[in-house]
Amino acid sequence: GENVEQHPSTLSVQEGDSAVIKCTYSDSASNYFPWYKQELGKGPQLIIDIRSNVGEKKDQRIAVTLNKTAKHFSLHITETQPEDSAVYFCAASRPGTDKLIFGTGTRLQVFP
Amino acid sequence: NAGVTQTPKFQVLKTGQSMTLQCAQDMNHEYMSWYRQDPGMGLRLIHYSVGAGITDQGEVPNGYNVSRSTTEDFPLRLLSAAPSQTSVYFCASSYSGGAHRNTEAFFGQGTRLTVV
């Protein structure tokens, strides 16, 4: 069945450093790859997404890259700040469906 | 805009009790879904609906029922609560259809359920 693996499960970085979270998906038909940020006590919120016809997308300090051949995609956060501390989830979805399959999450801690 | 509203925020149930988790959205989204979040397991899809009157099972549907009588509401029913259903439950909705497939999912604030 469809599966999304996410690594690492926890990540600690110093403020100002970069953070990278990686995900691998199993369904080669997947074509939509969003990333969600979940702050303590809240529901997940979309921060960036990428579709299979694009290799990279950037939004200020956040970027996502996609390698369709290897079936993996990554989230890159540069110049990390304490407010970036949260749990991040990757997800994948097939065309013609809104059903999202999520990774297991990465707890990012940014130390001042 | 209220977005996605879940009630209650917290609930404690005894084993064997039944209850309904409520979810309502005011964005006229066709697609709605329920997830459970457990430590180390991420968000797992329980049930979803692509529109009023249509529901389908996700990854972990056992022990849960859903219905979708209106576009706005998508309640999740626990038929006979078990300790294994202790979790945080999230409802989500998104716009769907045609060229706008795969759009942003909006999540509620979650319901923390404990079954003792």
PDB file of C-alpha atoms in Angstrom:
ATOM      1  CA  GLY A   1       0.000   0.000   0.000  1.00  0.00           C
ATOM      2  CA  GLU A   2       0.896   3.655   0.025  1.00  0.00           C
ATOM      3  CA  ASN A   3       3.591   4.574   2.523  1.00  0.00           C
ATOM      4  CA  VAL A   4       5.611   7.666   3.381  1.00  0.00           C
ATOM      5  CA  GLU A   5       8.780   7.387   5.468  1.00  0.00           C
ATOM      6  CA  GLN A   6      10.193  10.451   7.199  1.00  0.00           C
ATOM      7  CA  HIS A   7      13.602  11.059   8.772  1.00  0.00           C
ATOM      8  CA  PRO A   8      14.867  12.075  11.222  1.00  0.00           C
ATOM      9  CA  SER A   9      12.280  11.748  13.961  1.00  0.00           C
ATOM     10  CA  THR A  10      13.984  14.473  16.012  1.00  0.00           C
ATOM     11  CA  LEU A  11      16.336  17.247  14.941  1.00  0.00           C
ATOM     12  CA  SER A  12      18.097  19.815  17.095  1.00  0.00           C
ATOM     13  CA  VAL A  13      19.886  22.787  15.562  1.00  0.00           C
ATOM     14  CA  GLN A  14      21.413  26.026  16.721  1.00  0.00           C
ATOM     15  CA  GLU A  15      19.622  29.218  15.796  1.00  0.00           C
ATOM     16  CA  GLY A  16      20.839  30.411  12.397  1.00  0.00           C
ATOM     17  CA  ASP A  17      21.801  26.932  11.183  1.00  0.00           C
ATOM     18  CA  SER A  18      19.946  25.048   8.445  1.00  0.00           C
ATOM     19  CA  ALA A  19      17.615  22.087   8.969  1.00  0.00           C
ATOM     20  CA  VAL A  20      16.796  19.358   6.465  1.00  0.00           C
ATOM     21  CA  ILE A  21      14.007  16.788   6.748  1.00  0.00           C
ATOM     22  CA  LYS A  22      13.706  13.959   4.236  1.00  0.00           C
ATOM     23  CA  CYS A  23      10.766  11.843   3.092  1.00  0.00           C
ATOM     24  CA  THR A  24      10.459   8.853   0.803  1.00  0.00           C
ATOM     25  CA  TYR A  25       7.194   7.723  -0.778  1.00  0.00           C
ATOM     26  CA  SER A  26       6.272   4.331  -2.157  1.00  0.00           C
ATOM     27  CA  ASP A  27       3.493   5.123  -4.658  1.00  0.00           C
ATOM     28  CA  SER A  28       5.072   6.197  -7.938  1.00  0.00           C
ATOM     29  CA  ALA A  29       1.714   7.683  -8.988  1.00  0.00           C
ATOM     30  CA  SER A  30       1.886  10.313  -6.212  1.00  0.00           C
ATOM     31  CA  ASN A  31       2.016  13.811  -7.638  1.00  0.00           C
ATOM     32  CA  TYR A  32       1.385  16.211  -4.751  1.00  0.00           C
ATOM     33  CA  PHE A  33       3.716  16.634  -1.766  1.00  0.00           C
ATOM     34  CA  PRO A  34       2.769  19.087   0.979  1.00  0.00           C
ATOM     35  CA  TRP A  35       4.606  19.890   4.195  1.00  0.00           C
ATOM     36  CA  TYR A  36       2.754  20.744   7.390  1.00  0.00           C
ATOM     37  CA  LYS A  37       3.941  22.403  10.593  1.00  0.00           C
ATOM     38  CA  GLN A  38       2.277  21.554  13.881  1.00  0.00           C
ATOM     39  CA  GLU A  39       2.809  23.776  16.894  1.00  0.00           C
ATOM     40  CA  LEU A  40       2.090  22.522  20.388  1.00  0.00           C
ATOM     41  CA  GLY A  41      -1.615  22.059  21.032  1.00  0.00           C
ATOM     42  CA  LYS A  42      -2.641  23.018  17.505  1.00  0.00           C
ATOM     43  CA  GLY A  43      -3.625  21.322  14.297  1.00  0.00           C
ATOM     44  CA  PRO A  44      -1.147  20.976  11.413  1.00  0.00           C
ATOM     45  CA  GLN A  45      -0.843  23.925   9.046  1.00  0.00           C
ATOM     46  CA  LEU A  46       0.433  23.900   5.475  1.00  0.00           C
ATOM     47  CA  ILE A  47       3.765  25.686   5.034  1.00  0.00           C
ATOM     48  CA  ILE A  48       4.764  24.696   1.500  1.00  0.00           C
ATOM     49  CA  ASP A  49       3.828  22.173  -1.165  1.00  0.00           C
ATOM     50  CA  ILE A  50       5.238  20.909  -4.445  1.00  0.00           C
ATOM     51  CA  ARG A  51       3.742  19.107  -7.417  1.00  0.00           C
ATOM     52  CA  SER A  52       5.428  16.432  -9.490  1.00  0.00           C
ATOM     53  CA  ASN A  53       6.015  18.703 -12.493  1.00  0.00           C
ATOM     54  CA  VAL A  54       8.379  20.882 -10.430  1.00  0.00           C
ATOM     55  CA  GLY A  55      11.781  19.961  -8.988  1.00  0.00           C
ATOM     56  CA  GLU A  56      12.147  22.716  -6.421  1.00  0.00           C
ATOM     57  CA  LYS A  57      10.055  25.408  -4.779  1.00  0.00           C
ATOM     58  CA  LYS A  58      11.129  28.156  -2.428  1.00  0.00           C
ATOM     59  CA  ASP A  59       9.283  30.494  -0.089  1.00  0.00           C
ATOM     60  CA  GLN A  60      11.579  32.823   1.855  1.00  0.00           C
ATOM     61  CA  ARG A  61      13.559  30.623   4.283  1.00  0.00           C
ATOM     62  CA  ILE A  62      11.741  27.424   3.334  1.00  0.00           C
ATOM     63  CA  ALA A  63      12.385  25.277   0.270  1.00  0.00           C
ATOM     64  CA  VAL A  64      11.258  21.871  -0.886  1.00  0.00           C
ATOM     65  CA  THR A  65      13.010  19.654  -3.426  1.00  0.00           C
ATOM     66  CA  LEU A  66      11.574  16.649  -5.238  1.00  0.00           C
ATOM     67  CA  ASN A  67      13.387  13.745  -6.881  1.00  0.00           C
ATOM     68  CA  LYS A  68      10.740  11.697  -8.726  1.00  0.00           C
ATOM     69  CA  THR A  69      13.211   9.066  -9.902  1.00  0.00           C
ATOM     70  CA  ALA A  70      14.306   8.275  -6.369  1.00  0.00           C
ATOM     71  CA  LYS A  71      10.812   8.962  -4.972  1.00  0.00           C
ATOM     72  CA  HIS A  72      11.967  11.280  -2.268  1.00  0.00           C
ATOM     73  CA  PHE A  73      11.441  14.900  -1.305  1.00  0.00           C
ATOM     74  CA  SER A  74      13.007  17.138   1.291  1.00  0.00           C
ATOM     75  CA  LEU A  75      12.225  20.231   3.333  1.00  0.00           C
ATOM     76  CA  HIS A  76      15.009  22.750   3.815  1.00  0.00           C
ATOM     77  CA  ILE A  77      14.804  25.532   6.405  1.00  0.00           C
ATOM     78  CA  THR A  78      17.604  28.085   6.355  1.00  0.00           C
ATOM     79  CA  GLU A  79      18.549  30.605   9.047  1.00  0.00           C
ATOM     80  CA  THR A  80      16.456  28.767  11.603  1.00  0.00           C
ATOM     81  CA  GLN A  81      14.754  30.722  14.379  1.00  0.00           C
ATOM     82  CA  PRO A  82      13.331  29.578  17.735  1.00  0.00           C
ATOM     83  CA  GLU A  83       9.807  29.994  16.335  1.00  0.00           C
ATOM     84  CA  ASP A  84      10.602  27.285  13.775  1.00  0.00           C
ATOM     85  CA  SER A  85      10.519  24.779  16.661  1.00  0.00           C
ATOM     86  CA  ALA A  86       7.573  22.465  15.964  1.00  0.00           C
ATOM     87  CA  VAL A  87       6.675  19.071  14.535  1.00  0.00           C
ATOM     88  CA  TYR A  88       6.880  18.879  10.744  1.00  0.00           C
ATOM     89  CA  PHE A  89       4.978  16.365   8.640  1.00  0.00           C
ATOM     90  CA  CYS A  90       5.462  15.470   5.010  1.00  0.00           C
ATOM     91  CA  ALA A  91       2.639  13.917   2.996  1.00  0.00           C
ATOM     92  CA  ALA A  92       1.933  12.511  -0.456  1.00  0.00           C
ATOM     93  CA  SER A  93      -1.185  12.260  -2.563  1.00  0.00           C
ATOM     94  CA  ARG A  94      -2.126  10.581  -5.827  1.00  0.00           C
ATOM     95  CA  PRO A  95      -3.732  12.454  -8.728  1.00  0.00           C
ATOM     96  CA  GLY A  96      -7.505  12.524  -8.726  1.00  0.00           C
ATOM     97  CA  THR A  97      -7.746  12.157  -4.950  1.00  0.00           C
ATOM     98  CA  ASP A  98      -7.449  14.451  -1.950  1.00  0.00           C
ATOM     99  CA  LYS A  99      -6.378  11.593   0.295  1.00  0.00           C
ATOM    100  CA  LEU A 100      -3.101  12.455   2.022  1.00  0.00           C
ATOM    101  CA  ILE A 101      -0.699   9.845   3.380  1.00  0.00           C
ATOM    102  CA  PHE A 102       1.482  11.375   6.087  1.00  0.00           C
ATOM    103  CA  GLY A 103       4.963  10.635   7.301  1.00  0.00           C
ATOM    104  CA  THR A 104       5.571   9.987  10.990  1.00  0.00           C
ATOM    105  CA  GLY A 105       6.752  13.524  11.744  1.00  0.00           C
ATOM    106  CA  THR A 106       9.984  15.284  12.751  1.00  0.00           C
ATOM    107  CA  ARG A 107      10.284  17.231  15.975  1.00  0.00           C
ATOM    108  CA  LEU A 108      12.543  20.203  15.253  1.00  0.00           C
ATOM    109  CA  GLN A 109      14.086  22.107  18.135  1.00  0.00           C
ATOM    110  CA  VAL A 110      15.947  25.341  17.473  1.00  0.00           C
ATOM    111  CA  PHE A 111      18.130  26.452  20.361  1.00  0.00           C
ATOM    112  CA  PRO A 112      18.947  30.153  20.794  1.00  0.00           C
TER     113      PRO A 112
ATOM    114  CA  ASN B   1     -13.967  32.697   9.091  1.00  0.00           C
ATOM    115  CA  ALA B   2     -14.140  29.903  11.651  1.00  0.00           C
ATOM    116  CA  GLY B   3     -12.464  27.340   9.344  1.00  0.00           C
ATOM    117  CA  VAL B   4     -12.652  23.825  10.786  1.00  0.00           C
ATOM    118  CA  THR B   5     -14.227  23.522  14.224  1.00  0.00           C
ATOM    119  CA  GLN B   6     -13.924  20.398  16.353  1.00  0.00           C
ATOM    120  CA  THR B   7     -15.775  19.660  19.558  1.00  0.00           C
ATOM    121  CA  PRO B   8     -15.082  18.691  22.248  1.00  0.00           C
ATOM    122  CA  LYS B   9     -11.427  19.611  22.801  1.00  0.00           C
ATOM    123  CA  PHE B  10     -10.974  17.033  25.548  1.00  0.00           C
ATOM    124  CA  GLN B  11     -12.923  13.892  26.455  1.00  0.00           C
ATOM    125  CA  VAL B  12     -12.509  10.998  28.857  1.00  0.00           C
ATOM    126  CA  LEU B  13     -14.504   7.848  28.181  1.00  0.00           C
ATOM    127  CA  LYS B  14     -14.873   4.563  29.946  1.00  0.00           C
ATOM    128  CA  THR B  15     -14.230   1.371  28.003  1.00  0.00           C
ATOM    129  CA  GLY B  16     -17.369   0.358  26.147  1.00  0.00           C
ATOM    130  CA  GLN B  17     -18.942   3.820  26.025  1.00  0.00           C
ATOM    131  CA  SER B  18     -19.874   5.400  22.728  1.00  0.00           C
ATOM    132  CA  MET B  19     -19.526   8.995  21.654  1.00  0.00           C
ATOM    133  CA  THR B  20     -19.453  11.289  18.650  1.00  0.00           C
ATOM    134  CA  LEU B  21     -16.677  13.713  17.810  1.00  0.00           C
ATOM    135  CA  GLN B  22     -18.072  16.692  15.960  1.00  0.00           C
ATOM    136  CA  CYS B  23     -16.456  18.435  12.992  1.00  0.00           C
ATOM    137  CA  ALA B  24     -17.833  21.372  11.057  1.00  0.00           C
ATOM    138  CA  GLN B  25     -16.325  23.557   8.331  1.00  0.00           C
ATOM    139  CA  ASP B  26     -17.650  26.778   6.838  1.00  0.00           C
ATOM    140  CA  MET B  27     -15.496  26.913   3.693  1.00  0.00           C
ATOM    141  CA  ASN B  28     -17.838  24.877   1.469  1.00  0.00           C
ATOM    142  CA  HIS B  29     -15.145  22.229   1.063  1.00  0.00           C
ATOM    143  CA  GLU B  30     -16.180  18.968  -0.543  1.00  0.00           C
ATOM    144  CA  TYR B  31     -13.446  16.798   0.919  1.00  0.00           C
ATOM    145  CA  MET B  32     -13.340  16.068   4.649  1.00  0.00           C
ATOM    146  CA  SER B  33     -11.324  13.548   6.608  1.00  0.00           C
ATOM    147  CA  TRP B  34     -10.536  12.261  10.079  1.00  0.00           C
ATOM    148  CA  TYR B  35      -7.058  11.426  11.331  1.00  0.00           C
ATOM    149  CA  ARG B  36      -5.717  10.097  14.568  1.00  0.00           C
ATOM    150  CA  GLN B  37      -2.315  11.157  15.845  1.00  0.00           C
ATOM    151  CA  ASP B  38      -0.298   8.848  18.048  1.00  0.00           C
ATOM    152  CA  PRO B  39       3.319   9.298  19.231  1.00  0.00           C
ATOM    153  CA  GLY B  40       5.798   8.043  16.655  1.00  0.00           C
ATOM    154  CA  MET B  41       3.067   7.152  14.167  1.00  0.00           C
ATOM    155  CA  GLY B  42       2.211  10.467  12.618  1.00  0.00           C
ATOM    156  CA  LEU B  43      -1.261  11.150  11.264  1.00  0.00           C
ATOM    157  CA  ARG B  44      -3.216   8.103  10.166  1.00  0.00           C
ATOM    158  CA  LEU B  45      -6.351   8.413   8.056  1.00  0.00           C
ATOM    159  CA  ILE B  46      -9.478   6.909   9.641  1.00  0.00           C
ATOM    160  CA  HIS B  47     -12.296   7.819   7.231  1.00  0.00           C
ATOM    161  CA  TYR B  48     -12.850  10.392   4.543  1.00  0.00           C
ATOM    162  CA  SER B  49     -15.630  11.859   2.436  1.00  0.00           C
ATOM    163  CA  VAL B  50     -15.541  13.396  -1.041  1.00  0.00           C
ATOM    164  CA  GLY B  51     -18.955  14.987  -0.660  1.00  0.00           C
ATOM    165  CA  ALA B  52     -22.321  14.778   1.060  1.00  0.00           C
ATOM    166  CA  GLY B  53     -23.601  11.220   1.134  1.00  0.00           C
ATOM    167  CA  ILE B  54     -20.235   9.678   0.205  1.00  0.00           C
ATOM    168  CA  THR B  55     -17.770   8.210   2.691  1.00  0.00           C
ATOM    169  CA  ASP B  56     -14.912   5.732   2.483  1.00  0.00           C
ATOM    170  CA  GLN B  57     -12.422   4.008   4.738  1.00  0.00           C
ATOM    171  CA  GLY B  58      -8.875   5.119   5.342  1.00  0.00           C
ATOM    172  CA  GLU B  59      -5.934   3.248   6.867  1.00  0.00           C
ATOM    173  CA  VAL B  60      -7.383   2.578  10.339  1.00  0.00           C
ATOM    174  CA  PRO B  61     -11.218   2.500  10.133  1.00  0.00           C
ATOM    175  CA  ASN B  62     -12.000  -0.281  12.618  1.00  0.00           C
ATOM    176  CA  GLY B  63     -14.063   0.848  15.592  1.00  0.00           C
ATOM    177  CA  TYR B  64     -15.183   4.092  13.943  1.00  0.00           C
ATOM    178  CA  ASN B  65     -18.182   5.131  11.878  1.00  0.00           C
ATOM    179  CA  VAL B  66     -18.816   8.293   9.883  1.00  0.00           C
ATOM    180  CA  SER B  67     -21.636   9.875   7.954  1.00  0.00           C
ATOM    181  CA  ARG B  68     -21.879  12.977   5.768  1.00  0.00           C
ATOM    182  CA  SER B  69     -25.419  14.266   5.537  1.00  0.00           C
ATOM    183  CA  THR B  70     -24.384  17.866   4.783  1.00  0.00           C
ATOM    184  CA  THR B  71     -21.358  19.525   3.174  1.00  0.00           C
ATOM    185  CA  GLU B  72     -20.516  21.279   6.449  1.00  0.00           C
ATOM    186  CA  ASP B  73     -20.549  18.429   8.980  1.00  0.00           C
ATOM    187  CA  PHE B  74     -18.570  15.206   9.252  1.00  0.00           C
ATOM    188  CA  PRO B  75     -19.022  13.527  12.657  1.00  0.00           C
ATOM    189  CA  LEU B  76     -16.894  10.600  13.811  1.00  0.00           C
ATOM    190  CA  ARG B  77     -18.566   7.975  15.996  1.00  0.00           C
ATOM    191  CA  LEU B  78     -16.819   5.625  18.355  1.00  0.00           C
ATOM    192  CA  LEU B  79     -19.124   2.657  18.711  1.00  0.00           C
ATOM    193  CA  SER B  80     -17.624   0.991  21.808  1.00  0.00           C
ATOM    194  CA  ALA B  81     -14.550   2.825  23.073  1.00  0.00           C
ATOM    195  CA  ALA B  82     -11.373   0.872  23.773  1.00  0.00           C
ATOM    196  CA  PRO B  83      -8.113   2.004  25.434  1.00  0.00           C
ATOM    197  CA  SER B  84      -6.399   1.566  22.032  1.00  0.00           C
ATOM    198  CA  GLN B  85      -8.513   4.475  20.787  1.00  0.00           C
ATOM    199  CA  THR B  86      -6.816   6.873  23.197  1.00  0.00           C
ATOM    200  CA  SER B  87      -5.381   9.438  20.817  1.00  0.00           C
ATOM    201  CA  VAL B  88      -5.627  12.954  19.461  1.00  0.00           C
ATOM    202  CA  TYR B  89      -8.159  13.186  16.647  1.00  0.00           C
ATOM    203  CA  PHE B  90      -7.996  15.753  13.868  1.00  0.00           C
ATOM    204  CA  CYS B  91     -10.603  16.648  11.320  1.00  0.00           C
ATOM    205  CA  ALA B  92      -9.514  18.269   8.048  1.00  0.00           C
ATOM    206  CA  SER B  93     -11.187  19.697   4.979  1.00  0.00           C
ATOM    207  CA  SER B  94     -10.057  20.813   1.545  1.00  0.00           C
ATOM    208  CA  TYR B  95     -11.456  22.104  -1.704  1.00  0.00           C
ATOM    209  CA  SER B  96     -11.548  19.422  -4.340  1.00  0.00           C
ATOM    210  CA  GLY B  97     -12.708  18.772  -7.850  1.00  0.00           C
ATOM    211  CA  GLY B  98     -11.465  19.145 -11.413  1.00  0.00           C
ATOM    212  CA  ALA B  99      -8.306  21.157 -11.919  1.00  0.00           C
ATOM    213  CA  HIS B 100      -8.206  22.074  -8.255  1.00  0.00           C
ATOM    214  CA  ARG B 101      -7.426  18.586  -6.985  1.00  0.00           C
ATOM    215  CA  ASN B 102      -4.788  18.356  -4.287  1.00  0.00           C
ATOM    216  CA  THR B 103      -5.234  21.653  -2.523  1.00  0.00           C
ATOM    217  CA  GLU B 104      -4.420  22.766   0.999  1.00  0.00           C
ATOM    218  CA  ALA B 105      -5.991  20.746   3.807  1.00  0.00           C
ATOM    219  CA  PHE B 106      -7.229  22.830   6.733  1.00  0.00           C
ATOM    220  CA  PHE B 107      -7.137  21.132  10.115  1.00  0.00           C
ATOM    221  CA  GLY B 108      -9.174  21.648  13.235  1.00  0.00           C
ATOM    222  CA  GLN B 109      -7.570  22.141  16.662  1.00  0.00           C
ATOM    223  CA  GLY B 110      -7.981  18.494  17.588  1.00  0.00           C
ATOM    224  CA  THR B 111      -9.837  16.436  20.195  1.00  0.00           C
ATOM    225  CA  ARG B 112      -7.765  14.720  22.867  1.00  0.00           C
ATOM    226  CA  LEU B 113      -9.556  11.498  23.786  1.00  0.00           C
ATOM    227  CA  THR B 114      -8.639   9.255  26.702  1.00  0.00           C
ATOM    228  CA  VAL B 115     -10.306   5.874  27.145  1.00  0.00           C
ATOM    229  CA  VAL B 116      -9.912   4.351  30.604  1.00  0.00           C
TER     230      VAL B 116
END
